[in-house]
Short mmCIF file of C-alpha atoms and ligand atoms in Angstrom, two decimals:
data_model
loop_
_atom_site.label_atom_id
_atom_site.label_comp_id
_atom_site.label_asym_id
_atom_site.label_seq_id
_atom_site.Cartn_x
_atom_site.Cartn_y
_atom_site.Cartn_z
CA UNK D 28 -4.31 14.70 17.35
CA UNK D 29 -6.73 11.62 18.12
CA UNK D 30 -6.27 8.77 20.06
CA UNK D 31 -8.16 5.79 20.18
CA UNK D 32 -9.41 3.94 23.29
CA UNK D 33 -9.93 0.13 22.21
CA UNK D 34 -12.01 -1.96 24.97
CA UNK D 35 -10.75 -5.32 24.60
CA UNK D 36 -11.49 -8.33 24.65
CA UNK D 37 -14.27 -8.58 21.66
CA UNK D 38 -15.88 -11.10 19.33
CA UNK D 39 -16.51 -10.04 16.13
CA UNK D 40 -19.47 -10.14 13.57
CA UNK D 41 -20.74 -9.73 10.87
CA UNK D 42 -20.85 -8.13 7.91
CA UNK D 43 -18.01 -5.83 6.64
CA UNK D 44 -16.82 -4.19 3.04
CA UNK D 45 -13.64 -3.51 1.76
CA UNK D 46 -12.61 -0.25 0.60
CA UNK D 47 -10.84 0.83 -2.98
CA UNK D 48 -7.68 -0.52 -2.57
CA UNK D 49 -4.35 2.89 -1.81
CA UNK D 50 -1.98 1.15 -4.33
CA UNK D 51 -3.96 0.89 -6.84
CA UNK D 52 -5.59 3.88 -6.67
CA UNK D 53 -2.56 6.43 -6.03
CA UNK D 54 -0.26 5.55 -9.15
CA UNK D 55 -3.85 5.13 -10.65
CA UNK D 56 -4.58 8.81 -9.55
CA UNK D 57 -1.35 10.04 -11.23
CA UNK D 58 -1.52 8.00 -14.34
CA UNK D 59 -4.34 10.23 -15.75
CA UNK D 60 -1.35 12.60 -15.96
CA UNK D 61 0.07 11.64 -19.35
CA UNK D 62 -3.22 12.48 -20.98
CA UNK D 63 -5.56 15.66 -21.23
CA UNK D 64 -9.98 15.80 -20.46
CA UNK D 65 -10.75 14.53 -17.43
CA UNK D 66 -10.95 10.75 -15.88
CA UNK D 67 -13.13 9.50 -13.82
CA UNK D 68 -12.19 6.85 -10.75
CA UNK D 69 -14.81 5.41 -9.16
CA UNK D 70 -13.98 4.13 -5.71
CA UNK D 71 -10.73 5.71 -4.16
CA UNK D 72 -10.87 5.91 -0.82
CA UNK D 73 -11.39 8.50 1.26
CA UNK D 74 -7.68 8.43 2.80
CA UNK D 75 -5.13 11.01 4.24
CA UNK D 76 -2.82 10.15 1.61
CA UNK D 77 -5.32 10.37 -1.28
CA UNK D 78 -5.74 14.02 -0.44
CA UNK D 79 -2.13 13.72 0.38
CA UNK D 80 -1.57 12.77 -4.05
CA UNK D 81 -4.86 15.51 -4.77
CA UNK D 82 -3.44 17.93 -3.13
CA UNK D 83 -0.38 17.02 -5.12
CA UNK D 84 -1.87 16.82 -8.56
CA UNK D 85 -3.33 20.42 -8.25
CA UNK D 86 -0.56 21.76 -7.42
CA UNK D 87 0.79 20.73 -10.79
CA UNK D 88 -2.29 22.49 -12.84
CA UNK D 89 -4.80 19.80 -12.57
CA UNK D 90 -8.73 20.42 -10.98
CA UNK D 91 -9.51 17.25 -8.65
CA UNK D 92 -12.74 16.99 -6.88
CA UNK D 93 -14.85 13.82 -5.58
CA UNK D 94 -18.40 14.07 -7.40
CA UNK D 95 -21.36 13.50 -4.71
CA UNK D 96 -21.88 9.97 -5.92
CA UNK D 97 -17.91 9.23 -4.51
CA UNK D 98 -16.31 9.21 -7.86
CA UNK D 99 -12.38 10.62 -8.06
CA UNK D 100 -13.33 12.79 -10.83
CA UNK D 101 -9.69 13.98 -12.32
CA UNK D 102 -9.33 17.00 -14.71
CA UNK D 103 -5.19 16.91 -16.75
CA UNK D 104 -6.60 19.33 -18.68
CA UNK D 105 -3.81 21.75 -17.74
CA UNK D 106 -0.63 20.00 -16.55
CA UNK D 107 1.34 23.45 -16.72
CA UNK D 108 4.10 22.79 -13.28
CA UNK D 109 5.31 19.61 -12.84
CA UNK D 110 6.64 20.02 -10.24
CA UNK D 111 6.59 18.10 -6.78
CA UNK D 112 7.18 20.40 -4.50
CA UNK D 113 9.34 18.96 -1.08
CA UNK D 114 6.85 19.70 1.53
CA UNK D 115 3.31 17.63 0.02
CA UNK D 116 6.14 14.74 -1.11
CA UNK D 117 8.02 15.01 1.99
CA UNK D 118 4.13 13.46 3.54
CA UNK D 119 3.58 11.10 1.16
CA UNK D 120 6.80 8.60 -0.67
CA UNK D 121 4.36 7.57 -3.05
CA UNK D 122 4.79 11.09 -5.08
CA UNK D 123 7.87 9.65 -7.00
CA UNK D 124 5.20 8.48 -8.97
CA UNK D 125 4.38 11.86 -10.74
CA UNK D 126 7.98 11.85 -11.92
CA UNK D 127 7.53 8.82 -14.41
CA UNK D 128 4.42 10.42 -16.03
CA UNK D 129 5.47 14.45 -16.00
CA UNK D 130 8.44 13.31 -18.12
CA UNK D 131 5.84 11.17 -20.44
CA UNK D 132 3.73 13.91 -21.05
CA UNK D 133 6.12 17.04 -20.74
CA UNK D 134 9.85 16.41 -21.26
CA UNK D 135 10.43 17.35 -18.10
CA UNK D 136 10.30 17.65 -14.47
CA UNK D 137 11.46 17.89 -10.99
CA UNK D 138 10.11 16.31 -8.01
CA UNK D 139 12.04 16.75 -4.82
CA UNK D 140 13.59 13.38 -3.50
CA UNK D 141 12.21 11.58 -0.58
CA UNK D 142 13.44 10.57 3.18
CA UNK D 143 12.81 7.68 4.08
CA UNK D 144 10.92 6.98 6.28
CA UNK D 145 9.64 4.35 9.80
CA UNK D 146 9.45 1.50 7.70
CA UNK D 147 13.42 1.62 6.93
CA UNK D 148 15.28 3.92 3.56
CA UNK D 149 13.50 3.47 0.78
CA UNK D 150 15.46 4.56 -1.86
CA UNK D 151 14.55 5.47 -5.37
CA UNK D 152 17.96 4.65 -7.56
CA UNK D 153 15.85 1.73 -9.40
CA UNK D 154 13.49 4.43 -9.96
CA UNK D 155 16.15 7.21 -11.39
CA UNK D 156 18.01 4.42 -13.46
CA UNK D 157 14.92 3.25 -15.47
CA UNK D 158 13.68 6.64 -16.22
CA UNK D 159 17.86 6.69 -17.38
CA UNK D 160 17.52 3.74 -19.66
CA UNK D 161 14.51 5.10 -21.33
CA UNK D 162 16.22 8.73 -22.42
CA UNK D 163 16.24 11.06 -19.56
CA UNK D 164 18.78 13.50 -17.97
CA UNK D 165 18.70 12.97 -14.25
CA UNK D 166 20.46 14.51 -11.44
CA UNK D 167 20.40 15.47 -7.88
CA UNK D 168 19.62 19.65 -6.92
CA UNK D 169 19.27 20.92 -3.30
CA UNK D 170 17.63 17.06 -2.94
CA UNK D 171 15.92 17.26 -5.81
CA UNK D 172 15.27 15.41 -9.08
CA UNK D 173 16.13 17.04 -12.03
CA UNK D 174 14.97 15.22 -14.41
CA UNK D 175 14.80 16.19 -18.35
CA UNK D 176 14.18 14.46 -22.26
CA UNK D 177 14.86 17.39 -24.12
CA UNK D 178 14.41 14.71 -27.02
CA UNK D 179 10.92 12.22 -25.80
CA UNK D 180 11.79 9.28 -24.16
CA UNK D 181 12.66 6.18 -26.21
CA UNK D 182 11.62 2.62 -25.51
CA UNK D 183 13.97 -0.14 -25.08
CA UNK D 184 14.62 -2.92 -23.18
CA UNK D 185 14.97 -2.75 -19.03
CA UNK D 186 16.18 -4.81 -16.31
CA UNK D 187 14.41 -3.57 -12.47
CA UNK D 188 14.83 -6.32 -10.62
CA UNK D 189 16.81 -4.85 -7.22
CA UNK D 190 18.77 -6.01 -4.05
CA UNK D 191 15.14 -6.80 -2.80
CA UNK D 192 13.48 -8.35 -5.46
CA UNK D 193 11.43 -6.68 -7.94
CA UNK D 194 10.23 -2.17 -7.05
CA UNK D 195 6.66 -1.58 -7.05
CA UNK D 196 6.22 2.02 -7.78
CA UNK D 197 9.21 1.16 -9.37
CA UNK D 198 7.39 -0.57 -12.07
CA UNK D 199 4.41 1.99 -12.45
CA UNK D 200 6.49 4.39 -13.00
CA UNK D 201 8.60 2.86 -15.80
CA UNK D 202 5.63 1.66 -17.27
CA UNK D 203 3.63 5.00 -16.88
CA UNK D 204 6.24 6.89 -18.83
CA UNK D 205 7.06 4.69 -21.15
CA UNK D 206 3.35 4.36 -23.20
CA UNK D 207 4.72 7.24 -24.37
CA UNK D 208 8.11 6.47 -25.33
CA UNK D 209 8.55 5.97 -29.05
CA UNK D 210 9.40 3.04 -29.56
CA UNK D 211 8.11 -0.85 -27.82
CA UNK D 212 10.22 -1.34 -23.97
CA UNK D 213 10.11 -4.25 -22.41
CA UNK D 214 10.88 -4.47 -18.16
CA UNK D 215 11.97 -7.11 -17.51
CA UNK D 216 12.21 -8.18 -13.80
CA UNK D 217 8.84 -6.13 -13.68
CA UNK D 218 6.17 -6.23 -9.76
CA UNK D 219 3.72 -8.36 -10.39
CA UNK D 220 1.85 -6.81 -7.98
CA UNK D 221 -2.23 -6.55 -8.40
CA UNK D 222 -2.52 -3.00 -8.19
CA UNK D 223 0.30 -2.93 -11.39
CA UNK D 224 -1.79 -4.87 -13.36
CA UNK D 225 -5.07 -2.69 -12.04
CA UNK D 226 -2.06 0.83 -13.33
CA UNK D 227 -1.77 -1.54 -16.71
CA UNK D 228 -5.41 -1.75 -16.84
CA UNK D 229 -5.98 1.80 -16.36
CA UNK D 230 -3.29 2.45 -18.73
CA UNK D 231 -4.69 0.24 -21.11
CA UNK D 232 -8.22 1.70 -21.26
CA UNK D 233 -7.00 5.52 -21.97
CA UNK D 234 -5.20 3.43 -25.58
CA UNK D 235 -2.12 1.98 -23.66
CA UNK D 236 -0.53 -0.86 -25.51
CA UNK D 237 0.63 -2.53 -22.80
CA UNK D 238 0.78 -6.77 -22.91
CA UNK D 239 2.59 -9.19 -20.22
CA UNK D 240 0.07 -7.63 -17.81
CA UNK D 241 0.59 -9.63 -14.75
CA UNK D 242 4.22 -11.36 -15.25
CA UNK D 243 7.95 -10.40 -13.93
CA UNK D 244 7.78 -9.35 -18.03
CA UNK D 245 6.02 -6.15 -19.66
CA UNK D 246 6.19 -4.92 -22.81
CA UNK D 247 4.46 -1.38 -23.79
CA UNK D 248 3.99 -0.89 -27.50
CA UNK D 249 5.00 3.22 -26.86
CA UNK D 250 1.69 4.85 -28.54
CA UNK D 251 1.66 8.90 -29.60
CA UNK D 252 -1.02 9.66 -26.75
CA UNK D 253 -3.43 8.67 -24.30
CA UNK D 254 -7.59 9.71 -23.65
CA UNK D 255 -8.81 10.12 -20.29
CA UNK D 256 -11.24 6.61 -19.27
CA UNK D 257 -13.92 5.95 -16.70
CA UNK D 258 -12.29 3.41 -14.15
CA UNK D 259 -13.48 0.95 -11.25
CA UNK D 260 -10.32 0.48 -8.49
CA UNK D 261 -10.18 -3.39 -7.11
CA UNK D 262 -10.54 -3.98 -3.61
CA UNK D 263 -7.89 -3.90 -1.58
CA UNK D 264 -6.20 -6.53 -0.51
CA UNK D 265 -4.13 -5.44 2.43
CA UNK D 266 -7.47 -4.24 4.33
CA UNK D 267 -8.66 -7.32 3.38
CA UNK D 268 -6.37 -9.79 5.27
CA UNK D 269 -5.89 -7.13 8.10
CA UNK D 270 -9.71 -7.53 8.55
CA UNK D 271 -9.89 -11.30 7.53
CA UNK D 272 -6.62 -11.88 11.19
CA UNK D 273 -9.67 -9.26 12.68
CA UNK D 274 -12.07 -12.07 12.68
CA UNK D 275 -9.06 -14.73 14.05
CA UNK D 276 -7.48 -13.09 16.98
CA UNK D 277 -10.93 -12.47 18.00
CA UNK D 278 -12.29 -15.24 17.79
CA UNK D 279 -14.78 -13.90 15.62
CA UNK D 280 -17.25 -14.74 12.46
CA UNK D 281 -16.75 -11.67 9.29
CA UNK D 282 -17.83 -11.71 6.04
CA UNK D 283 -15.77 -9.03 3.99
CA UNK D 284 -16.69 -8.42 0.63
CA UNK D 285 -15.12 -6.76 -2.98
CA UNK D 286 -12.20 -8.82 -1.38
CA UNK D 287 -10.68 -11.06 -3.90
CA UNK D 288 -9.49 -14.30 -2.95
CA UNK D 289 -7.32 -14.84 -6.23
CA UNK D 290 -4.11 -12.35 -5.31
CA UNK D 291 -4.36 -13.41 -1.57
CA UNK D 292 -3.29 -16.94 -2.49
CA UNK D 293 -0.35 -16.77 -0.18
CA UNK D 294 -2.27 -14.90 3.19
CA UNK D 295 -4.63 -17.45 2.80
CA UNK D 296 -2.24 -20.51 3.28
CA UNK D 297 -0.47 -19.42 6.25
CA UNK D 298 -4.36 -18.25 7.85
CA UNK D 299 -4.66 -21.80 7.07
CA UNK D 300 -2.07 -23.18 8.12
CA UNK D 301 -2.42 -20.63 11.67
CA UNK D 302 -6.68 -22.44 11.82
CA UNK D 303 -7.98 -19.65 10.58
CA UNK D 304 -11.16 -21.02 7.81
CA UNK D 305 -12.06 -18.84 4.83
CA UNK D 306 -14.24 -19.39 2.91
CA UNK D 307 -15.18 -18.32 -0.80
CA UNK D 308 -19.15 -16.02 -0.31
CA UNK D 309 -20.02 -13.46 -3.87
CA UNK D 310 -17.55 -11.62 -3.91
CA UNK D 311 -15.51 -12.12 -1.00
CA UNK D 312 -15.08 -14.02 1.40
CA UNK D 313 -16.32 -15.46 5.18
CA UNK D 314 -13.54 -15.30 7.53
CA UNK D 315 -13.53 -17.87 10.87
CA UNK D 316 -11.32 -19.82 13.42
CA UNK D 317 -11.14 -23.48 13.60
CA UNK D 318 -10.40 -23.80 17.83
CA UNK D 319 -6.43 -23.46 18.21
CA UNK D 320 -4.08 -20.58 17.15
CA UNK D 321 -0.61 -22.48 15.63
CA UNK D 322 2.26 -21.44 15.13
CA UNK D 323 3.16 -20.53 11.97
CA UNK D 324 6.59 -19.38 10.10
CA UNK D 325 6.04 -16.68 7.34
CA UNK D 326 8.66 -14.70 4.74
CA UNK D 327 8.16 -12.24 3.24
CA UNK D 328 8.19 -11.65 -0.33
CA UNK D 329 7.54 -9.90 -3.75
CA UNK D 330 3.55 -10.84 -4.85
CA UNK D 331 2.87 -13.38 -5.12
CA UNK D 332 5.17 -14.26 -2.36
CA UNK D 333 3.54 -13.12 1.38
CA UNK D 334 2.84 -9.67 1.79
CA UNK D 335 5.20 -7.06 3.52
CA UNK D 336 1.68 -4.79 4.74
CA UNK D 337 0.83 -7.61 6.15
CA UNK D 338 3.63 -8.54 8.75
CA UNK D 339 3.04 -6.39 11.25
CA UNK D 340 -0.87 -7.21 11.43
CA UNK D 341 0.05 -11.84 11.30
CA UNK D 342 2.21 -10.87 13.65
CA UNK D 343 -0.27 -9.17 16.18
CA UNK D 344 -2.22 -13.27 15.40
CA UNK D 345 0.88 -15.36 16.08
CA UNK D 346 1.28 -13.43 19.19
CA UNK D 347 -0.94 -15.32 20.50
CA UNK D 348 -0.51 -19.06 18.83
CA UNK D 349 0.36 -21.95 20.68
CA UNK D 350 4.20 -22.21 20.43
CA UNK D 351 6.63 -20.27 18.53
CA UNK D 352 6.77 -18.67 15.08
CA UNK D 353 9.40 -17.61 12.87
CA UNK D 354 8.51 -14.06 10.97
CA UNK D 355 11.21 -13.05 8.41
CA UNK D 356 11.53 -9.26 6.54
CA UNK D 357 12.89 -9.52 3.15
CA UNK D 358 11.31 -6.50 1.84
CA UNK D 359 11.83 -3.97 4.33
CA UNK D 360 14.81 -5.43 6.68
CA UNK D 361 14.12 -2.83 9.46
CA UNK D 362 10.48 -2.68 9.35
CA UNK D 363 9.76 -4.61 12.69
CA UNK D 364 8.59 -0.70 14.79
CA UNK D 365 5.39 -3.04 15.92
CA UNK D 366 7.78 -4.51 17.75
CA UNK D 367 8.94 -2.95 20.60
CA UNK D 368 4.63 -1.75 21.81
CA UNK D 369 3.05 -5.63 20.71
CA UNK D 370 5.63 -5.96 23.67
CA UNK D 371 4.12 -3.67 25.27
CA UNK D 372 1.08 -5.06 25.51
CA UNK D 373 1.80 -8.72 27.01
CA UNK D 374 3.39 -10.13 23.48
CA UNK D 375 7.16 -12.32 24.01
CA UNK D 376 8.46 -11.38 20.27
CA UNK D 377 12.42 -11.50 19.72
CA UNK D 378 14.19 -9.44 17.33
CA UNK D 379 17.19 -10.56 15.63
CA UNK D 380 18.31 -8.88 12.15
CA UNK D 381 15.41 -9.36 9.93
CA UNK D 382 13.52 -12.04 11.64
CA UNK D 383 11.42 -11.94 14.82
CA UNK D 384 10.57 -15.10 17.02
CA UNK D 385 7.32 -14.97 18.69
CA UNK D 386 6.79 -17.53 21.57
CA UNK D 387 3.08 -17.67 21.89
CA UNK D 388 1.85 -16.29 25.09
CA UNK D 389 -1.86 -17.27 26.15
CA UNK D 390 -3.72 -13.98 26.73
CA UNK D 391 -2.72 -10.37 25.28
CA UNK D 392 -2.74 -7.25 27.56
CA UNK D 393 -4.18 -3.61 27.37
CA UNK D 394 -1.31 -0.98 27.32
CA UNK D 395 -0.80 2.82 25.91
CA UNK D 396 1.04 1.80 23.13
CA UNK D 397 2.26 4.72 19.99
CA UNK D 398 1.68 3.79 16.00
CA UNK D 399 4.80 4.08 13.85
CA UNK D 400 4.01 3.60 10.70
CA UNK D 401 0.26 2.44 8.96
CA UNK D 402 0.69 -1.63 9.24
CA UNK D 403 2.02 -1.13 12.92
CA UNK D 404 -0.72 0.47 13.77
CA UNK D 405 -3.10 -1.75 11.94
CA UNK D 406 -1.38 -4.74 13.95
CA UNK D 407 -1.82 -2.27 17.98
CA UNK D 408 -5.82 -1.77 16.46
CA UNK D 409 -5.98 -5.99 16.23
CA UNK D 410 -4.12 -6.57 19.73
CA UNK D 411 -5.83 -4.30 21.26
CA UNK D 412 -9.04 -5.87 19.70
CA UNK D 413 -7.70 -9.91 21.82
CA UNK D 414 -6.15 -7.43 24.92
CA UNK D 415 -8.13 -7.38 27.74
CA UNK D 416 -8.30 -4.01 29.68
CA UNK D 417 -8.22 -0.47 27.54
CA UNK D 418 -5.84 0.10 24.98
CA UNK D 419 -4.71 3.84 24.55
CA UNK D 420 -3.12 4.20 20.30
CA UNK D 421 -1.62 7.02 19.95
CA UNK D 422 -0.70 8.82 16.51
CA UNK D 423 -3.74 7.29 14.97
CA UNK D 424 -3.75 10.01 11.45
CA UNK D 425 -0.57 7.35 11.01
CA UNK D 426 -3.34 4.13 10.17
CA UNK D 427 -6.27 7.04 8.87
CA UNK D 428 -3.29 6.86 5.61
CA UNK D 429 -4.17 3.79 4.26
CA UNK D 430 -7.42 2.48 6.37
CA UNK D 431 -10.74 3.80 5.48
CA UNK D 432 -12.81 4.66 8.28
CA UNK D 433 -11.35 1.51 10.36
CA UNK D 434 -13.10 2.33 14.31
CA UNK D 435 -16.50 2.76 11.90
CA UNK D 436 -15.77 -0.50 10.54
CA UNK D 437 -14.68 -2.06 12.99
CA UNK D 438 -17.82 -0.75 15.78
CA UNK D 439 -21.05 -2.68 13.46
CA UNK D 440 -18.79 -5.30 14.11
CA UNK D 441 -19.11 -5.90 17.92
CA UNK D 442 -15.82 -3.68 18.60
CA UNK D 443 -14.85 -0.91 20.93
CA UNK D 444 -13.59 1.17 19.59
CA UNK D 445 -13.51 5.78 19.97
CA UNK D 446 -11.62 8.43 19.51
CA UNK D 447 -10.55 11.05 21.06
CA UNK D 448 -9.14 14.95 19.96
CA UNK D 449 -6.05 15.49 22.95
N1 EPU O 514 13.82 -0.27 -3.58
C1 EPU O 514 15.60 -0.33 -3.79
N2 EPU O 514 15.65 1.23 -5.08
C2 EPU O 514 14.17 1.18 -5.01
C3 EPU O 514 12.44 0.94 -5.07
C4 EPU O 514 12.83 0.10 -4.17
O1 EPU O 514 16.30 -0.53 -3.62
O2 EPU O 514 14.73 2.34 -6.80
C5 EPU O 514 13.36 -2.04 -2.68
C6 EPU O 514 13.01 -0.61 -1.23
O3 EPU O 514 13.87 -0.47 -0.30
C7 EPU O 514 11.93 -2.27 -0.74
C8 EPU O 514 12.72 -3.11 -1.76
O4 EPU O 514 12.82 -2.16 -3.33
O5 EPU O 514 13.81 -3.13 -0.42
C9 EPU O 514 10.53 -3.16 -2.79
O6 EPU O 514 10.27 -1.25 -2.31
P1 EPU O 514 9.46 -1.49 -4.14
O7 EPU O 514 9.41 -0.14 -4.35
O8 EPU O 514 8.41 -2.42 -4.25
O9 EPU O 514 8.23 -0.66 -2.50
P2 EPU O 514 7.24 0.69 -3.13
O10 EPU O 514 6.83 1.09 -4.63
O11 EPU O 514 8.05 2.11 -2.75
C10 EPU O 514 4.95 -0.09 -2.79
C11 EPU O 514 3.66 0.23 -1.07
C12 EPU O 514 4.00 -0.61 0.37
C13 EPU O 514 4.54 -1.68 -0.09
C14 EPU O 514 5.55 -1.73 -0.82
C15 EPU O 514 6.24 -3.29 -1.24
C16 EPU O 514 2.44 1.38 -2.47
C17 EPU O 514 2.08 3.64 -2.75
N3 EPU O 514 3.13 1.52 -1.83
O12 EPU O 514 5.84 0.50 -2.14
O13 EPU O 514 3.10 -0.19 0.54
O14 EPU O 514 4.84 -1.83 1.46
O15 EPU O 514 4.92 -1.44 -2.45
O16 EPU O 514 5.08 -4.11 -1.58
O17 EPU O 514 1.90 1.35 -3.39
C18 EPU O 514 1.71 0.39 3.32
O18 EPU O 514 0.81 0.58 2.50
O19 EPU O 514 2.12 0.59 4.40
C19 EPU O 514 3.90 0.68 2.15
C20 EPU O 514 3.84 0.76 2.84
#
């Protein structure tokens, strides 16, 4: 098990290239199931979660490898075991996104029901509802979802909204399954996240007929077959947002490349309210701070609202603001495992239901802390960059799930992070 030893405070300065998006790459990898042959996906980050899905695709019968230039090659000529085993699915909830493509291609699938995780219960009822609407028969047996579509899937108008709004991977699953269904599917209350737009772009490049991309109404005209293709995934807006906060919390100056500001309007709005300056630059931006650190309130929402995946990181920044802020979590109301850990570093945070009240403090102080989930761990790294002393972060495997070589990227711009195996 690795730990991070982070010396602070530091002032970051330099340029960071943003990696390809994990959350775009995962469903795109799953979408290759829909066709037979070799697809090449460029810009797929080298992350633990990507390895889990590559492994899972391998157990289905696909051949997944990295080319010398880093491209991910997925040969899906053979998909002869449409079974998502518990031992793999339990490692990563996003494994659920093989369900729709397996049903589309094989007419059957068995996927272990993913459990909850540190950020909440994370049900999959909407995925199941949507696939049933397309004609699949799905039942649960010993913790395994057994899905069949003996007569193929049939297009339909489907409402996919849930108690917390749209669902990202639910939309991905139904959209993928619908590409090979008979007739036309309309998804109402579809997720509009850029990662869904990217997946739709990939599917259309394979020959799917999807319109309304980027809107809450997606129309998918079923086709007989899809063909393998080559595609580059978008830059990771959550990694970019994390490094924007890194520049702000260290009063530094960072250039971020391969970062699309158009996908980050809500994030930029909140950061600008705090006093962060984000100037567009060639293929990205330059991030600095204008002196003060103002308090700000924010509410997480489905895209184009403020993303839940940046809530913890911005909380670390607001912990050092002048005044009181309130963060309201409207996607995963229990996603606050970082609160107690940030308080160990002398932050003043109080959780009240789905809200956290943040009384800004003048400084954070190093402490041994525990990473609990991916984004919470990122928040601890950010806090440690600004804190006085040496912070030890345990269980950094959480951060390796979603940030590519974070310590190398940050050390190259002035951080002092050492990874130690214990
Ligand atoms: N929900 C249901 N029923 C469902 C599905 C979702 O009630 O069948 C609820 C969830 O419990 C949650 C809300 O709907 O309250 C939204 O969840 P969503 O389905 O959109 O989440 P997801 O698709 O499972 C993806 C990302 C998450 C990100 C969320 C929200 C991937 C691989 N994962 O998860 O990313 O937080 O969307 O934007 O794309 C991360 O990268 O750290 C991460 C957790």
